Protein backbone atom coordinates (compact mmCIF):
# COMPACT_ATOMS: atom_id res chain seq x y z
CA UNK A 1 0.00 0.00 0.00
CA UNK A 2 2.82 2.38 0.85
CA UNK A 3 4.68 1.73 -2.41
CA UNK A 4 1.50 2.21 -4.43
CA UNK A 5 0.71 5.56 -2.82
CA UNK A 6 4.30 6.75 -3.24
CA UNK A 7 4.00 6.12 -6.98
CA UNK A 8 0.65 7.94 -7.13
CA UNK A 9 1.75 10.83 -4.94
CA UNK A 10 2.39 13.45 -7.63
CA UNK A 11 -0.49 12.50 -9.93
CA UNK A 12 -3.23 11.63 -7.46
CA UNK A 13 -2.59 13.29 -4.11
CA UNK A 14 -1.87 16.67 -5.72
CA UNK A 15 -5.24 17.14 -7.46
CA UNK A 16 -6.40 20.69 -6.50
CA UNK A 17 -9.51 20.86 -4.34
CA UNK A 18 -9.50 17.15 -3.50
CA UNK A 19 -8.93 15.69 -0.06
CA UNK A 20 -8.30 11.98 0.13
CA UNK A 21 -9.32 9.80 3.08
CA UNK A 22 -7.30 6.61 3.55
CA UNK A 23 -8.91 3.84 5.58
CA UNK A 24 -7.29 0.69 6.88
CA UNK A 25 -6.71 -1.44 9.94
CA UNK A 26 -4.03 -3.19 11.99
CA UNK A 27 -1.24 -0.72 11.33
CA UNK A 28 -1.66 -0.40 7.55
CA UNK A 29 -2.43 3.32 7.56
CA UNK A 30 0.23 3.97 10.21
CA UNK A 31 2.74 2.23 7.96
CA UNK A 32 1.71 4.32 4.95
CA UNK A 33 1.85 7.56 6.92
CA UNK A 34 5.40 6.81 8.11
CA UNK A 35 6.79 6.92 4.56
CA UNK A 36 9.29 9.81 4.12
CA UNK A 37 8.06 10.33 0.54
CA UNK A 38 4.54 11.02 1.82
CA UNK A 39 5.64 13.37 4.58
CA UNK A 40 3.57 16.55 4.30
CA UNK A 41 0.92 14.88 2.16
CA UNK A 42 -0.84 12.96 4.90
CA UNK A 43 -2.12 14.07 8.28
CA UNK A 44 -1.53 12.05 11.42
CA UNK A 45 -3.81 8.95 11.36
CA UNK A 46 -7.02 9.18 13.35
CA UNK A 47 -8.00 6.00 15.19
CA UNK A 48 -11.72 5.27 14.84
CA UNK A 49 -13.18 3.13 17.61
CA UNK A 50 -15.43 0.15 16.96
CA UNK A 51 -19.17 0.71 16.68
CA UNK A 52 -20.91 -0.07 19.95
CA UNK A 53 -23.37 -2.96 20.14
CA UNK A 54 -26.08 -0.50 21.15
CA UNK A 55 -25.89 0.98 17.63
CA UNK A 56 -26.65 -2.32 15.86
CA UNK A 57 -30.45 -1.69 15.61
CA UNK A 58 -29.83 1.76 14.13
CA UNK A 59 -27.37 0.32 11.60
CA UNK A 60 -29.98 -2.21 10.47
CA UNK A 61 -32.84 0.27 10.19
CA UNK A 62 -30.72 2.88 8.42
CA UNK A 63 -29.40 0.41 5.88
CA UNK A 64 -32.84 -0.99 5.12
CA UNK A 65 -34.23 2.52 4.72
CA UNK A 66 -31.43 3.59 2.40
CA UNK A 67 -31.49 0.52 0.14
CA UNK A 68 -35.22 -0.24 -0.07
CA UNK A 69 -36.40 0.43 -3.62
CA UNK A 70 -40.04 -0.66 -3.23
CA UNK A 71 -42.45 -0.22 -0.34
CA UNK A 72 -43.60 -3.83 -0.66
CA UNK A 73 -40.08 -5.30 -0.73
CA UNK A 74 -39.76 -8.20 1.70
CA UNK A 75 -36.67 -8.82 3.82
CA UNK A 76 -36.40 -12.26 5.48
CA UNK A 77 -34.52 -10.79 8.46
CA UNK A 78 -35.51 -8.64 11.39
CA UNK A 79 -33.56 -6.33 13.64
CA UNK A 80 -33.19 -8.89 16.45
CA UNK A 81 -31.54 -11.37 14.10
CA UNK A 82 -29.19 -8.66 12.83
CA UNK A 83 -28.23 -7.79 16.41
CA UNK A 84 -27.52 -11.47 17.11
CA UNK A 85 -25.06 -11.61 14.19
CA UNK A 86 -23.53 -8.31 15.32
CA UNK A 87 -22.87 -9.80 18.75
CA UNK A 88 -21.47 -13.09 17.42
CA UNK A 89 -19.00 -11.32 15.13
CA UNK A 90 -18.05 -8.72 17.75
CA UNK A 91 -19.21 -5.77 15.68
CA UNK A 92 -17.32 -6.69 12.49
CA UNK A 93 -19.83 -5.02 10.20
CA UNK A 94 -18.38 -6.35 6.96
CA UNK A 95 -18.75 -9.92 8.20
CA UNK A 96 -22.21 -9.26 9.63
CA UNK A 97 -23.47 -7.90 6.31
CA UNK A 98 -21.87 -10.80 4.43
CA UNK A 99 -23.71 -13.26 6.70
CA UNK A 100 -26.97 -11.38 6.15
CA UNK A 101 -26.42 -11.68 2.41
CA UNK A 102 -25.72 -15.42 2.67
CA UNK A 103 -28.87 -16.00 4.71
CA UNK A 104 -31.07 -13.97 2.35
CA UNK A 105 -29.63 -15.83 -0.65
CA UNK A 106 -30.35 -19.15 1.12
CA UNK A 107 -33.96 -18.07 1.69
CA UNK A 108 -34.36 -16.89 -1.91
CA UNK A 109 -33.14 -20.26 -3.20
CA UNK A 110 -35.32 -22.28 -0.84
CA UNK A 111 -38.65 -20.41 -0.74
CA UNK A 112 -40.73 -19.00 -3.57
CA UNK A 113 -42.87 -16.60 -1.53
CA UNK A 114 -42.83 -14.86 1.89
CA UNK A 115 -45.86 -16.91 2.92
CA UNK A 116 -43.75 -20.07 2.91
CA UNK A 117 -41.09 -18.59 5.18
CA UNK A 118 -40.93 -19.19 8.93
CA UNK A 119 -38.86 -16.79 11.08
CA UNK A 120 -37.50 -19.70 13.13
CA UNK A 121 -35.55 -20.79 10.04
CA UNK A 122 -32.95 -18.11 10.80
CA UNK A 123 -31.90 -19.92 13.97
CA UNK A 124 -31.91 -23.22 12.07
CA UNK A 125 -29.62 -21.73 9.40
CA UNK A 126 -27.33 -20.10 11.98
CA UNK A 127 -27.04 -23.27 14.06
CA UNK A 128 -26.08 -25.21 10.95
CA UNK A 129 -23.45 -22.61 10.05
CA UNK A 130 -21.88 -22.83 13.51
CA UNK A 131 -22.06 -26.63 13.57
CA UNK A 132 -20.37 -26.89 10.17
CA UNK A 133 -17.62 -24.50 11.24
CA UNK A 134 -16.89 -26.59 14.33
CA UNK A 135 -16.98 -29.90 12.48
CA UNK A 136 -14.44 -28.54 10.01
CA UNK A 137 -11.85 -27.89 12.73
CA UNK A 138 -12.46 -30.30 15.61
CA UNK A 139 -10.50 -33.24 14.23
CA UNK A 140 -7.51 -31.02 13.38
CA UNK A 141 -6.98 -29.49 16.82
CA UNK A 142 -5.62 -30.88 20.07
CA UNK A 143 -7.05 -29.88 23.48
CA UNK A 144 -4.11 -27.48 24.08
CA UNK A 145 -4.97 -25.59 20.90
CA UNK A 146 -8.61 -25.30 22.00
CA UNK A 147 -7.43 -23.90 25.36
CA UNK A 148 -5.41 -21.23 23.55
CA UNK A 149 -8.39 -20.50 21.31
CA UNK A 150 -10.73 -20.00 24.29
CA UNK A 151 -8.43 -17.37 25.80
CA UNK A 152 -7.82 -15.78 22.40
CA UNK A 153 -11.58 -15.23 22.08
CA UNK A 154 -11.65 -13.47 25.44
CA UNK A 155 -8.73 -11.22 24.44
CA UNK A 156 -10.03 -10.81 20.84
CA UNK A 157 -6.73 -9.25 19.67
CA UNK A 158 -3.27 -10.11 21.00
CA UNK A 159 0.36 -10.54 19.99
CA UNK A 160 2.95 -13.34 20.49
CA UNK A 161 4.49 -11.30 23.32
CA UNK A 162 1.33 -12.01 25.36
CA UNK A 163 2.50 -15.63 25.63
CA UNK A 164 2.55 -15.59 29.45
CA UNK A 165 -1.20 -14.88 29.44
CA UNK A 166 -1.62 -18.27 27.77
CA UNK A 167 0.71 -20.06 30.21
CA UNK A 168 3.75 -20.20 27.90
CA UNK A 169 7.16 -18.78 28.78
CA UNK A 170 8.17 -17.62 25.30
CA UNK A 171 6.43 -16.67 22.02
CA UNK A 172 8.19 -19.60 20.34
CA UNK A 173 6.59 -22.02 22.80
CA UNK A 174 3.15 -20.62 22.00
CA UNK A 175 3.75 -20.59 18.24
CA UNK A 176 2.78 -24.27 17.49
CA UNK A 177 -0.68 -23.73 18.97
CA UNK A 178 -1.16 -20.46 17.08
CA UNK A 179 -0.07 -22.11 13.83
CA UNK A 180 -2.51 -24.98 14.35
CA UNK A 181 -5.34 -22.49 14.86
CA UNK A 182 -4.27 -20.47 11.83
CA UNK A 183 -4.09 -23.59 9.67
CA UNK A 184 -7.78 -24.31 10.29
CA UNK A 185 -8.73 -20.68 9.74
CA UNK A 186 -9.96 -19.59 13.16
CA UNK A 187 -7.04 -17.27 13.99
CA UNK A 188 -5.13 -14.98 11.64
CA UNK A 189 -1.82 -13.14 12.06
CA UNK A 190 -1.15 -9.77 10.47
CA UNK A 191 2.29 -8.21 10.13
CA UNK A 192 2.56 -4.55 11.14
CA UNK A 193 3.62 -2.47 8.12
CA UNK A 194 5.54 -0.04 10.30
CA UNK A 195 7.39 -2.77 12.24
CA UNK A 196 7.93 -6.06 10.41
CA UNK A 197 8.84 -7.79 13.69
CA UNK A 198 5.46 -7.07 15.23
CA UNK A 199 2.43 -9.27 14.63
CA UNK A 200 -1.18 -8.85 15.60
CA UNK A 201 -3.28 -11.99 16.03
CA UNK A 202 -7.06 -11.99 16.05
CA UNK A 203 -10.04 -14.32 15.79
CA UNK A 204 -11.51 -14.78 12.31
CA UNK A 205 -15.25 -14.81 11.49
CA UNK A 206 -15.04 -18.60 11.24
CA UNK A 207 -13.46 -18.59 14.69
CA UNK A 208 -16.34 -16.62 16.17
CA UNK A 209 -18.80 -19.18 14.79
CA UNK A 210 -16.78 -21.95 16.41
CA UNK A 211 -16.70 -19.99 19.66
CA UNK A 212 -20.49 -19.54 19.65
CA UNK A 213 -20.94 -23.26 18.99
CA UNK A 214 -18.70 -24.17 21.94
CA UNK A 215 -20.60 -21.74 24.19
CA UNK A 216 -23.87 -23.45 23.36
CA UNK A 217 -22.42 -26.89 24.05
CA UNK A 218 -21.01 -25.88 27.43
XYZ file of C-alpha atoms in Angstrom:
218
model
C 0.000 0.000 0.000
C 2.822 2.380 0.851
C 4.679 1.728 -2.406
C 1.499 2.211 -4.430
C 0.715 5.563 -2.822
C 4.299 6.749 -3.243
C 3.998 6.119 -6.979
C 0.646 7.940 -7.128
C 1.748 10.833 -4.941
C 2.393 13.450 -7.632
C -0.490 12.505 -9.935
C -3.229 11.628 -7.456
C -2.592 13.287 -4.107
C -1.875 16.666 -5.721
C -5.240 17.141 -7.456
C -6.399 20.685 -6.503
C -9.512 20.863 -4.345
C -9.500 17.154 -3.498
C -8.932 15.691 -0.061
C -8.302 11.980 0.132
C -9.317 9.802 3.083
C -7.297 6.610 3.553
C -8.912 3.840 5.580
C -7.294 0.685 6.884
C -6.714 -1.439 9.941
C -4.028 -3.194 11.987
C -1.240 -0.718 11.327
C -1.658 -0.403 7.549
C -2.429 3.323 7.559
C 0.231 3.972 10.209
C 2.740 2.230 7.962
C 1.712 4.320 4.952
C 1.854 7.565 6.915
C 5.403 6.808 8.108
C 6.787 6.919 4.560
C 9.295 9.812 4.115
C 8.060 10.333 0.535
C 4.536 11.021 1.816
C 5.641 13.373 4.578
C 3.574 16.549 4.303
C 0.924 14.877 2.164
C -0.844 12.955 4.904
C -2.122 14.069 8.276
C -1.527 12.052 11.417
C -3.811 8.947 11.358
C -7.021 9.178 13.348
C -7.998 6.001 15.191
C -11.721 5.271 14.844
C -13.178 3.134 17.613
C -15.429 0.148 16.958
C -19.166 0.706 16.678
C -20.907 -0.072 19.955
C -23.367 -2.961 20.140
C -26.078 -0.500 21.145
C -25.886 0.975 17.629
C -26.654 -2.317 15.864
C -30.449 -1.693 15.608
C -29.830 1.759 14.125
C -27.373 0.315 11.598
C -29.975 -2.207 10.473
C -32.844 0.268 10.189
C -30.723 2.882 8.419
C -29.401 0.407 5.884
C -32.845 -0.991 5.115
C -34.230 2.521 4.724
C -31.429 3.593 2.396
C -31.486 0.520 0.137
C -35.220 -0.242 -0.069
C -36.399 0.431 -3.619
C -40.045 -0.659 -3.226
C -42.446 -0.217 -0.341
C -43.601 -3.828 -0.664
C -40.080 -5.297 -0.731
C -39.756 -8.201 1.700
C -36.674 -8.824 3.820
C -36.404 -12.260 5.484
C -34.521 -10.790 8.457
C -35.514 -8.640 11.387
C -33.557 -6.333 13.636
C -33.190 -8.894 16.453
C -31.542 -11.367 14.099
C -29.187 -8.659 12.828
C -28.229 -7.791 16.406
C -27.520 -11.473 17.111
C -25.062 -11.611 14.193
C -23.534 -8.313 15.320
C -22.869 -9.799 18.751
C -21.472 -13.093 17.418
C -19.001 -11.323 15.128
C -18.049 -8.723 17.748
C -19.210 -5.773 15.676
C -17.317 -6.690 12.491
C -19.831 -5.018 10.199
C -18.381 -6.351 6.960
C -18.748 -9.921 8.201
C -22.214 -9.258 9.631
C -23.467 -7.904 6.308
C -21.867 -10.804 4.429
C -23.708 -13.265 6.696
C -26.967 -11.384 6.151
C -26.422 -11.680 2.408
C -25.715 -15.420 2.667
C -28.868 -15.996 4.707
C -31.068 -13.966 2.352
C -29.625 -15.834 -0.654
C -30.349 -19.149 1.119
C -33.963 -18.066 1.694
C -34.355 -16.895 -1.910
C -33.143 -20.258 -3.203
C -35.324 -22.284 -0.838
C -38.649 -20.410 -0.737
C -40.731 -18.999 -3.570
C -42.866 -16.601 -1.529
C -42.826 -14.861 1.890
C -45.856 -16.905 2.919
C -43.753 -20.069 2.905
C -41.088 -18.593 5.180
C -40.927 -19.189 8.929
C -38.861 -16.787 11.082
C -37.501 -19.701 13.128
C -35.547 -20.789 10.042
C -32.954 -18.105 10.796
C -31.898 -19.922 13.974
C -31.905 -23.216 12.070
C -29.622 -21.732 9.403
C -27.335 -20.097 11.978
C -27.040 -23.266 14.062
C -26.085 -25.211 10.946
C -23.452 -22.607 10.047
C -21.881 -22.829 13.508
C -22.057 -26.634 13.567
C -20.372 -26.893 10.169
C -17.622 -24.496 11.240
C -16.889 -26.587 14.330
C -16.983 -29.904 12.477
C -14.438 -28.545 10.008
C -11.846 -27.892 12.727
C -12.459 -30.302 15.615
C -10.496 -33.243 14.227
C -7.509 -31.023 13.380
C -6.983 -29.489 16.824
C -5.624 -30.884 20.070
C -7.052 -29.879 23.481
C -4.107 -27.481 24.081
C -4.971 -25.592 20.903
C -8.606 -25.298 21.999
C -7.435 -23.899 25.356
C -5.409 -21.225 23.546
C -8.393 -20.503 21.310
C -10.727 -20.003 24.285
C -8.433 -17.372 25.802
C -7.823 -15.779 22.405
C -11.577 -15.235 22.077
C -11.645 -13.470 25.444
C -8.728 -11.220 24.440
C -10.029 -10.809 20.836
C -6.734 -9.252 19.674
C -3.270 -10.106 21.002
C 0.358 -10.538 19.989
C 2.949 -13.336 20.493
C 4.491 -11.303 23.319
C 1.332 -12.010 25.357
C 2.497 -15.631 25.634
C 2.550 -15.587 29.446
C -1.201 -14.878 29.438
C -1.619 -18.274 27.767
C 0.712 -20.059 30.208
C 3.748 -20.199 27.898
C 7.160 -18.784 28.776
C 8.166 -17.625 25.297
C 6.434 -16.666 22.021
C 8.189 -19.602 20.342
C 6.594 -22.024 22.804
C 3.153 -20.617 21.997
C 3.754 -20.591 18.241
C 2.785 -24.266 17.487
C -0.677 -23.733 18.968
C -1.162 -20.456 17.077
C -0.073 -22.107 13.831
C -2.508 -24.976 14.346
C -5.344 -22.494 14.863
C -4.269 -20.465 11.831
C -4.086 -23.590 9.668
C -7.783 -24.315 10.286
C -8.730 -20.679 9.742
C -9.964 -19.587 13.164
C -7.045 -17.274 13.985
C -5.129 -14.977 11.639
C -1.817 -13.135 12.065
C -1.148 -9.773 10.468
C 2.285 -8.211 10.129
C 2.564 -4.554 11.136
C 3.619 -2.467 8.120
C 5.537 -0.036 10.301
C 7.389 -2.772 12.243
C 7.929 -6.064 10.412
C 8.839 -7.790 13.687
C 5.463 -7.065 15.231
C 2.432 -9.266 14.631
C -1.182 -8.846 15.596
C -3.278 -11.986 16.034
C -7.055 -11.993 16.053
C -10.041 -14.323 15.793
C -11.514 -14.783 12.314
C -15.249 -14.807 11.487
C -15.045 -18.599 11.241
C -13.461 -18.586 14.695
C -16.344 -16.621 16.169
C -18.798 -19.177 14.786
C -16.781 -21.950 16.414
C -16.698 -19.985 19.658
C -20.485 -19.539 19.653
C -20.935 -23.264 18.990
C -18.704 -24.167 21.936
C -20.596 -21.743 24.189
C -23.871 -23.452 23.356
C -22.423 -26.894 24.047
C -21.014 -25.877 27.434
